[in-house]
Structure formats: C-alpha cells, structure tokens
Short mmCIF file of C-alpha atoms and ligand atoms in Angstrom, two decimals:
data_model
loop_
_atom_site.label_atom_id
_atom_site.label_comp_id
_atom_site.label_asym_id
_atom_site.label_seq_id
_atom_site.Cartn_x
_atom_site.Cartn_y
_atom_site.Cartn_z
CA UNK Q 1 0.00 0.05 0.03
CA UNK Q 2 1.29 3.45 -0.79
CA UNK Q 3 2.36 5.75 2.05
CA UNK Q 4 -0.44 8.41 3.18
CA UNK Q 5 0.34 12.03 3.36
CA UNK Q 6 -1.87 14.53 4.86
CA UNK Q 7 -1.41 18.09 3.42
CA UNK Q 8 -2.53 20.74 5.73
CA UNK Q 9 -3.89 23.81 3.95
CA UNK Q 10 -6.24 26.67 4.61
CA UNK Q 11 -6.06 28.08 8.15
CA UNK Q 12 -7.46 31.46 9.16
CA UNK Q 13 -4.96 33.98 7.76
CA UNK Q 14 -5.53 36.24 5.05
CA UNK Q 15 -3.57 33.80 2.73
CA UNK Q 16 -6.20 31.13 3.39
CA UNK Q 17 -7.31 30.82 -0.40
CA UNK Q 18 -3.82 30.79 -1.60
CA UNK Q 19 -3.02 28.01 0.96
CA UNK Q 20 -5.91 26.03 -0.17
CA UNK Q 21 -4.87 26.27 -3.88
CA UNK Q 22 -1.37 25.33 -2.76
CA UNK Q 23 -2.61 22.42 -0.82
CA UNK Q 24 -4.81 20.91 -3.64
CA UNK Q 25 -1.89 21.29 -6.10
CA UNK Q 26 0.60 19.49 -3.98
CA UNK Q 27 -1.96 16.74 -2.99
CA UNK Q 28 -2.44 16.17 -6.78
CA UNK Q 29 1.12 16.09 -7.35
CA UNK Q 30 1.80 13.71 -4.64
CA UNK Q 31 -0.95 11.33 -6.00
CA UNK Q 32 0.99 11.40 -9.23
CA UNK Q 33 4.24 10.52 -7.34
CA UNK Q 34 2.33 7.48 -5.99
CA UNK Q 35 1.24 8.50 -2.57
CA UNK Q 36 -2.06 8.53 -1.05
CA UNK Q 37 -2.79 12.29 -0.31
CA UNK Q 38 -5.67 14.16 1.30
CA UNK Q 39 -5.88 17.90 2.10
CA UNK Q 40 -7.15 18.88 5.53
CA UNK Q 41 -7.87 22.32 7.16
CA UNK Q 42 -6.62 23.53 10.48
CA UNK Q 43 -9.72 22.70 12.59
CA UNK Q 44 -10.77 20.87 15.68
CA UNK Q 45 -10.94 17.54 13.94
CA UNK Q 46 -7.50 17.56 12.61
CA UNK Q 47 -5.28 16.52 15.66
CA UNK Q 48 -7.73 13.85 16.89
CA UNK Q 49 -7.75 12.36 13.29
CA UNK Q 50 -3.95 12.57 12.90
CA UNK Q 51 -3.64 10.80 16.23
CA UNK Q 52 -6.17 8.24 15.67
CA UNK Q 53 -4.92 7.27 12.22
CA UNK Q 54 -1.46 8.72 11.74
CA UNK Q 55 -0.21 9.21 8.20
CA UNK Q 56 3.35 8.63 7.20
CA UNK Q 57 3.80 12.37 7.47
CA UNK Q 58 2.06 15.68 7.25
CA UNK Q 59 2.83 18.35 4.62
CA UNK Q 60 2.06 21.81 6.17
CA UNK Q 61 1.08 24.35 3.59
CA UNK Q 62 -0.66 26.84 5.69
CA UNK Q 63 0.66 30.28 4.84
CA UNK Q 64 0.74 33.22 7.18
CA UNK Q 65 1.04 33.54 10.80
CA UNK Q 66 -0.18 30.15 12.32
CA UNK Q 67 1.32 28.14 9.42
CA UNK Q 68 4.78 29.74 9.13
CA UNK Q 69 5.39 31.01 12.63
CA UNK Q 70 5.91 27.63 14.15
CA UNK Q 71 2.68 27.13 15.75
CA UNK Q 72 1.37 24.41 13.46
CA UNK Q 73 4.76 22.74 13.63
CA UNK Q 74 4.72 22.92 17.34
CA UNK Q 75 1.43 21.16 17.32
CA UNK Q 76 2.60 18.46 14.94
CA UNK Q 77 5.73 17.95 17.04
CA UNK Q 78 3.64 17.57 20.22
CA UNK Q 79 1.68 14.57 18.71
CA UNK Q 80 4.90 13.07 17.50
CA UNK Q 81 3.99 13.28 13.87
CA UNK Q 82 6.75 13.59 11.16
CA UNK Q 83 6.10 16.44 8.74
CA UNK Q 84 7.90 18.12 5.83
CA UNK Q 85 9.70 21.34 6.46
CA UNK Q 86 11.21 23.28 9.19
CA UNK Q 87 10.83 22.69 12.98
CA UNK Q 88 8.91 25.09 15.12
CA UNK Q 89 12.03 27.02 16.43
CA UNK Q 90 13.36 27.60 12.99
CA UNK Q 91 9.91 28.74 11.73
CA UNK Q 92 9.64 31.22 14.66
CA UNK Q 93 12.96 32.91 13.98
CA UNK Q 94 12.34 33.04 10.20
CA UNK Q 95 8.77 34.20 10.24
CA UNK Q 96 9.60 37.40 12.15
CA UNK Q 97 11.16 39.46 9.45
CA UNK Q 98 13.18 41.80 11.92
CA UNK Q 99 14.60 38.75 13.88
CA UNK Q 100 15.56 36.79 10.72
CA UNK Q 101 17.08 39.96 9.05
CA UNK Q 102 19.16 40.66 12.37
CA UNK Q 103 20.50 37.05 12.50
CA UNK Q 104 21.40 37.04 8.75
CA UNK Q 105 23.05 40.55 8.99
CA UNK Q 106 25.18 39.32 11.77
CA UNK Q 107 26.09 36.40 9.54
CA UNK Q 108 27.33 38.74 6.87
CA UNK Q 109 24.33 38.80 4.48
CA UNK Q 110 23.14 42.21 3.11
CA UNK Q 111 20.00 43.12 4.67
CA UNK Q 112 18.28 46.41 3.85
CA UNK Q 113 18.58 48.86 6.85
CA UNK Q 114 15.23 48.50 8.88
CA UNK Q 115 13.38 49.63 11.82
CA UNK Q 116 10.74 47.43 13.63
CA UNK Q 117 8.35 48.93 15.94
CA UNK Q 118 5.13 47.93 17.63
CA UNK Q 119 1.87 50.23 17.26
CA UNK Q 120 2.16 50.84 21.12
CA UNK Q 121 5.44 52.67 20.65
CA UNK Q 122 3.86 55.12 18.29
CA UNK Q 123 1.05 55.69 20.80
CA UNK Q 124 3.41 56.29 23.85
CA UNK Q 125 6.15 58.26 22.19
CA UNK Q 126 3.96 60.25 19.66
CA UNK Q 127 3.84 59.17 15.95
CA UNK Q 128 5.01 62.34 14.42
CA UNK Q 129 8.35 62.72 16.19
CA UNK Q 130 9.07 59.03 15.94
CA UNK Q 131 8.22 58.93 12.20
CA UNK Q 132 10.47 61.93 11.63
CA UNK Q 133 13.39 60.30 13.29
CA UNK Q 134 12.93 57.11 11.38
CA UNK Q 135 12.81 58.81 8.01
CA UNK Q 136 15.88 60.96 9.12
CA UNK Q 137 17.68 57.75 9.56
CA UNK Q 138 16.48 55.65 6.56
CA UNK Q 139 15.58 58.33 4.02
CA UNK Q 140 13.33 57.77 1.12
CA UNK Q 141 11.90 55.68 -0.48
CA UNK Q 142 11.01 53.23 1.96
CA UNK Q 143 9.07 50.06 2.20
CA UNK Q 144 6.57 49.69 5.00
CA UNK Q 145 5.38 46.16 5.84
CA UNK Q 146 3.89 43.92 8.55
CA UNK Q 147 6.81 42.34 10.46
CA UNK Q 148 5.00 39.03 10.30
CA UNK Q 149 2.87 38.76 7.21
CA UNK Q 150 2.99 37.29 3.66
CA UNK Q 151 1.75 37.67 0.24
CA UNK Q 152 2.74 41.39 0.42
CA UNK Q 153 -0.55 42.00 2.25
CA UNK Q 154 -0.08 45.46 3.87
CA UNK Q 155 3.05 46.21 2.10
CA UNK Q 156 3.67 49.73 0.59
CA UNK Q 157 6.41 51.53 -1.10
CA UNK Q 158 6.68 55.06 0.42
CA UNK Q 159 8.39 57.72 -1.59
CA UNK Q 160 7.68 60.83 0.43
CA UNK Q 161 6.67 61.72 4.02
CA UNK Q 162 3.06 62.51 3.22
CA UNK Q 163 2.53 58.71 2.20
CA UNK Q 164 3.99 57.37 5.28
CA UNK Q 165 0.96 57.57 7.70
CA UNK Q 166 -1.46 55.67 5.41
CA UNK Q 167 1.34 53.15 4.79
CA UNK Q 168 1.67 52.57 8.57
CA UNK Q 169 -2.10 52.15 8.95
CA UNK Q 170 -2.15 49.56 6.09
CA UNK Q 171 0.63 47.50 7.74
CA UNK Q 172 -0.73 47.68 11.18
CA UNK Q 173 -3.89 46.20 9.92
CA UNK Q 174 -1.92 42.88 9.66
CA UNK Q 175 -0.10 42.91 12.98
CA UNK Q 176 1.09 44.75 16.01
CA UNK Q 177 4.80 45.38 14.58
CA UNK Q 178 5.64 47.13 11.53
CA UNK Q 179 8.98 46.97 9.59
CA UNK Q 180 10.06 50.11 8.03
CA UNK Q 181 12.85 49.27 5.52
CA UNK Q 182 14.97 50.91 3.11
CA UNK Q 183 13.73 50.26 -0.54
CA UNK Q 184 16.17 48.52 -2.63
CA UNK Q 185 15.91 49.47 -6.48
CA UNK Q 186 16.84 46.49 -8.67
CA UNK Q 187 15.86 43.18 -9.79
CA UNK Q 188 13.58 41.04 -7.58
CA UNK Q 189 14.25 37.30 -7.54
CA UNK Q 190 13.35 34.29 -5.57
CA UNK Q 191 15.46 31.26 -4.82
CA UNK Q 192 14.04 27.88 -3.74
CA UNK Q 193 16.18 25.72 -1.68
CA UNK Q 194 15.86 21.99 -1.20
CA UNK Q 195 17.95 19.68 0.87
CA UNK Q 196 19.09 16.29 0.38
CA UNK Q 197 21.74 14.16 2.07
CA UNK Q 198 24.54 16.02 0.24
CA UNK Q 199 23.36 19.31 1.65
CA UNK Q 200 21.28 22.17 0.36
CA UNK Q 201 20.73 22.84 -3.44
CA UNK Q 202 19.50 26.09 -5.02
CA UNK Q 203 16.88 25.81 -7.75
CA UNK Q 204 17.09 28.10 -10.93
CA UNK Q 205 16.79 31.69 -9.67
CA UNK Q 206 13.30 33.06 -10.70
CA UNK Q 207 13.13 36.87 -11.70
CA UNK Q 208 9.88 38.54 -11.06
CA UNK Q 209 8.81 41.73 -13.01
CA UNK Q 210 5.50 42.97 -11.84
CA UNK Q 211 3.49 45.42 -13.92
CA UNK Q 212 2.85 47.63 -10.93
CA UNK Q 213 6.52 47.62 -9.88
CA UNK Q 214 5.62 45.95 -6.65
CA UNK Q 215 5.19 42.19 -6.38
CA UNK Q 216 1.89 42.75 -4.64
CA UNK Q 217 -1.07 40.48 -3.83
CA UNK Q 218 -2.84 41.08 -7.21
CA UNK Q 219 0.43 40.86 -9.07
CA UNK Q 220 0.85 37.41 -7.58
CA UNK Q 221 -2.45 35.77 -8.00
CA UNK Q 222 -3.90 37.38 -11.11
CA UNK Q 223 -2.61 35.63 -14.21
CA UNK Q 224 -0.87 37.91 -16.70
CA UNK Q 225 0.05 40.87 -14.36
CA UNK Q 226 3.62 39.71 -13.64
CA UNK Q 227 6.39 38.27 -15.77
CA UNK Q 228 8.83 35.76 -14.78
CA UNK Q 229 12.09 34.80 -16.12
CA UNK Q 230 13.89 31.71 -15.04
CA UNK Q 231 16.89 31.76 -14.72
CA UNK Q 232 16.82 35.55 -13.86
CA UNK Q 233 18.36 37.70 -16.55
CA UNK Q 234 21.43 38.32 -14.42
CA UNK Q 235 25.09 37.56 -14.84
CA UNK Q 236 26.35 34.04 -13.89
CA UNK Q 237 28.21 35.46 -11.07
CA UNK Q 238 25.26 37.32 -9.60
CA UNK Q 239 22.95 34.20 -10.09
CA UNK Q 240 25.65 32.19 -8.12
CA UNK Q 241 25.63 35.00 -5.46
CA UNK Q 242 21.80 34.93 -5.15
CA UNK Q 243 21.89 31.04 -4.84
CA UNK Q 244 24.56 31.30 -2.11
CA UNK Q 245 22.75 33.89 -0.21
CA UNK Q 246 19.56 31.57 -0.15
CA UNK Q 247 21.68 28.61 0.87
CA UNK Q 248 23.34 30.53 3.76
CA UNK Q 249 20.01 32.06 4.90
CA UNK Q 250 18.54 28.40 4.99
CA UNK Q 251 21.60 27.27 7.07
CA UNK Q 252 21.77 30.22 9.48
CA UNK Q 253 18.23 30.11 10.37
CA UNK Q 254 18.22 26.32 10.87
CA UNK Q 255 15.65 25.63 8.23
CA UNK Q 256 14.99 22.10 7.02
CA UNK Q 257 13.96 20.28 3.76
CA UNK Q 258 12.94 23.37 1.76
CA UNK Q 259 12.49 27.15 1.71
CA UNK Q 260 12.31 30.02 -0.61
CA UNK Q 261 14.20 33.28 -0.12
CA UNK Q 262 12.96 36.53 -1.58
CA UNK Q 263 15.88 38.76 -2.53
CA UNK Q 264 16.55 42.14 -4.45
CA UNK Q 265 19.67 42.39 -6.59
CA UNK Q 266 20.77 46.07 -6.93
CA UNK Q 267 22.58 47.62 -9.81
CA UNK Q 268 25.96 46.94 -8.24
CA UNK Q 269 25.03 43.18 -8.16
CA UNK Q 270 24.63 43.14 -4.41
CA UNK Q 271 22.11 40.52 -3.26
CA UNK Q 272 19.85 41.92 -0.52
CA UNK Q 273 17.84 39.56 1.60
CA UNK Q 274 14.12 40.38 2.05
CA UNK Q 275 12.63 37.37 3.82
CA UNK Q 276 12.35 33.66 3.76
CA UNK Q 277 9.33 31.41 3.52
CA UNK Q 278 9.08 28.02 5.18
CA UNK Q 279 5.88 27.11 3.45
CA UNK Q 280 6.06 28.73 0.11
CA UNK Q 281 3.30 29.12 -2.24
CA UNK Q 282 2.62 26.04 -4.53
CA UNK Q 283 -0.24 27.38 -6.65
CA UNK Q 284 -0.03 27.38 -10.60
CA UNK Q 285 1.63 31.04 -10.63
CA UNK Q 286 3.81 30.49 -7.52
CA UNK Q 287 7.49 30.80 -7.57
CA UNK Q 288 8.76 27.31 -6.50
CA UNK Q 289 6.83 25.49 -9.11
CA UNK Q 290 8.26 27.81 -11.80
CA UNK Q 291 11.75 27.05 -10.34
CA UNK Q 292 11.10 23.44 -10.56
CA UNK Q 293 9.70 23.63 -13.97
CA UNK Q 294 13.09 25.27 -15.05
CA UNK Q 295 15.28 22.66 -13.20
CA UNK Q 296 16.31 19.27 -14.51
CA UNK Q 297 13.95 17.55 -11.92
CA UNK Q 298 10.16 17.70 -11.72
CA UNK Q 299 7.63 18.58 -9.15
CA UNK Q 300 6.70 14.76 -8.29
CA UNK Q 301 10.30 13.77 -7.55
CA UNK Q 302 10.87 16.94 -5.55
CA UNK Q 303 7.82 16.12 -3.43
CA UNK Q 304 8.79 12.49 -3.09
CA UNK Q 305 12.17 13.55 -1.94
CA UNK Q 306 10.68 15.83 0.75
CA UNK Q 307 8.21 13.27 1.96
CA UNK Q 308 11.16 10.57 2.10
CA UNK Q 309 13.24 12.98 4.26
CA UNK Q 310 10.32 13.74 6.54
CA UNK Q 311 9.31 10.12 7.21
CA UNK Q 312 12.83 9.03 7.73
CA UNK Q 313 13.48 11.14 10.79
CA UNK Q 314 12.51 11.09 14.54
CA UNK Q 315 9.21 13.15 14.55
CA UNK Q 316 9.90 15.44 17.54
CA UNK Q 317 13.22 16.65 16.10
CA UNK Q 318 12.84 20.48 15.91
N1 LIG Y 1 13.27 46.57 0.86
C1 LIG Y 1 12.53 46.38 -0.25
N2 LIG Y 1 12.91 46.96 -1.32
C2 LIG Y 1 12.35 46.80 -2.54
N3 LIG Y 1 11.13 46.14 -2.65
C3 LIG Y 1 10.77 45.41 -1.49
C4 LIG Y 1 11.39 45.49 -0.26
N4 LIG Y 1 10.65 44.80 0.59
C5 LIG Y 1 9.70 44.27 0.10
N5 LIG Y 1 9.63 44.63 -1.26
C6 LIG Y 1 8.54 44.20 -2.34
O1 LIG Y 1 7.39 43.93 -1.55
C7 LIG Y 1 7.14 42.49 -1.80
C8 LIG Y 1 6.74 41.87 -0.42
O2 LIG Y 1 7.68 42.00 0.56
P1 LIG Y 1 8.30 40.78 1.45
O3 LIG Y 1 9.32 41.26 2.47
O4 LIG Y 1 8.79 39.54 0.42
O5 LIG Y 1 7.12 40.27 2.24
P2 LIG Y 1 5.85 39.17 2.02
O6 LIG Y 1 6.11 38.38 3.34
O7 LIG Y 1 4.65 39.76 2.15
O8 LIG Y 1 6.13 38.38 0.78
C9 LIG Y 1 8.44 41.89 -2.35
O9 LIG Y 1 7.97 40.75 -3.17
C10 LIG Y 1 8.90 43.05 -3.04
O10 LIG Y 1 8.28 43.25 -4.27
MG1 LIG Y 2 7.83 37.65 0.08
#
C-alpha cells in the first residue's frame, strides 16, 4: 500500500485561499508521485484524526501566521507526527522579518536597513516625532510592511513623507509590529532551496517583473500581471551569489527540507535579503513550481524526496 500524506492547508490567515490552492496542487502532485494524499484544514478535527490514524507524514502548507510562525509545527511535534519542512524553532525565527534579518545581517548577508516598532510605541512616544526620526535615519524611498506577514499584504512603497501615515495604517492592519525598511531598487528574485543528504541545493533563480513595480497580492495571484524569467536575466556571477545567499540563509536560520528566499539585486550586483518562506506558495503561478519547471527535476520527484526526508527522521526533532 502506498504511504499516506496529509497535506495541511487553509487556516485562518488572509492567505487562506492561496494556501488551499497550494494544498490542492501539492496533493495532486503527491498522488502522481504514487502517494495517497488528502488535504485537511486546520480545525478541531485535525489533531484527533492525525492521532487516531497517523499518516506517514504531514505536509504543512498553511501560509501566514499560524502556518509559518511555528505554531502548526509545534502542534505536529507535540503529537509526534513527522512532517515536511522546518521545525517550530526555525519557523519562529524566520517568520519574524526583523529577527531573521538581524540574524542574517550578523552572519554577513546584506539586509536592507530597517526599523521594527510596535503600534504601542507610536502611541506612547507620539507618531510624528518617531516617524520623523525614522525617516531621518532611513531616508526615502522606504518599504513599510507587517513584520510578520505574507503575500505582500499590507506592504507599501513610500516615496515621500506624506505617504507614510497611510502606509503605517495599512501595515498595522496585519499585525502589532511594523517593519520600515530601506527600498532596494533593482531586480527582484526568489530562490528555492531543497535539501538532500549531500546538503542544500538552490533551484534556478526566478526573476519577478511585476507590472505595477511591486510584487503585490494582485500581481501574485492574477494571471498575466507579472512576468517571470527563469533563470533570472543576471550574470552567472550574480546568479551564483543569489543562490549562495539563499543557501546561507537556510543554514543560518536552521531551516529544514525546503525554503524560498525573496531577494533583491541592486545595480551593483549586491544581493539583498528580504525574507524567507518556510511554507512557500505552490499554486500554478507560484515561484517554487516555476523554479522546479526550469530545473532538471520535476515536481513529483521533489515532493517524493521531501516526503522521504520527513518520514525518515524522528518526529519530535525540531
Ligand atoms: N526593501 C525592499 N525593497 C524593494 N522592494 C521590496 C522591499 N521589501 C519588500 N519589497 C517588495 O514587496 C514584496 C513583499 O515583501 P516581502 O518582504 O517579500 O514580504 P511578504 O512576506 O509579504 O512576501 C516583495 O516581493 C517586493 O516586491
Ligand atoms: Mg515575500
């Protein structure tokens, strides 16, 4: 009988629909790879069912807070079920963009200068004076984003001071802490990493050219609004640097099995780290499927390798 994999998708984040699409697609591909696969949402029946009838492993594909901040992983670890992807601790430090950025900057990776502050600090110290101090330090243009978010929800580019308050409100709609970051002008790329027994491997670098300039929610999930080039139209040297950055980020953050780093490459060829995703999108228009399509392997063998790794380790490893 073939091994059974429970793909966990949905959840209650604003990225619920994207996650469901990712989950359905991965389940189909797992079936093509010879597994028995079902998609389950995060609800009160999930853990009892996983305990009563444990699958070979779970495949968490819930995007956003509960799926990528380590909470779901913590729950799976607590019931002793093996799962694909990073453990709870690594998810937690990666999902918080300020913490991940600080750890990677300490490791020598270029991370855009940023300031992370909770809404309460603006209330206590007074928003105008604090915003003036921040913009004095960082200058314009800036990117304002939720410190813990995804799918570019609540992300704005701010080119002048007048636009800043509205951008802050938009970001605070998604969480208590906002990250204000220097805008990097250049080429946006994403690099997917997979791990096998020989170590980490970077997939072909995907270049993203959004019509609007910002790879925002509609640019991501509306077909035809964004152009992709795989491999990215960069020199071999810069492609290698982007791959090396994603591999280093995966290692420094203690990630496992797979991840996708979002990067910017400036005119000088410097590779800047934006963020890393522990449960990357797997929809038709998502970046990892595009990277796999441009690689010598195919999605069924990538997924089969991920499942094989998950099922071969002690479930509570984190
Ligand atoms: N510092 C930056 N400079 C330029 N563009 C940025 C910067 N930060 C974010 N962006 C743009 O905003 C998008 C979303 O930001 P990202 O940090 O990847 O957060 P999310 O978790 O929402 O994907 C990126 O895909 C990119 O287009
Ligand atoms: Mg991103």
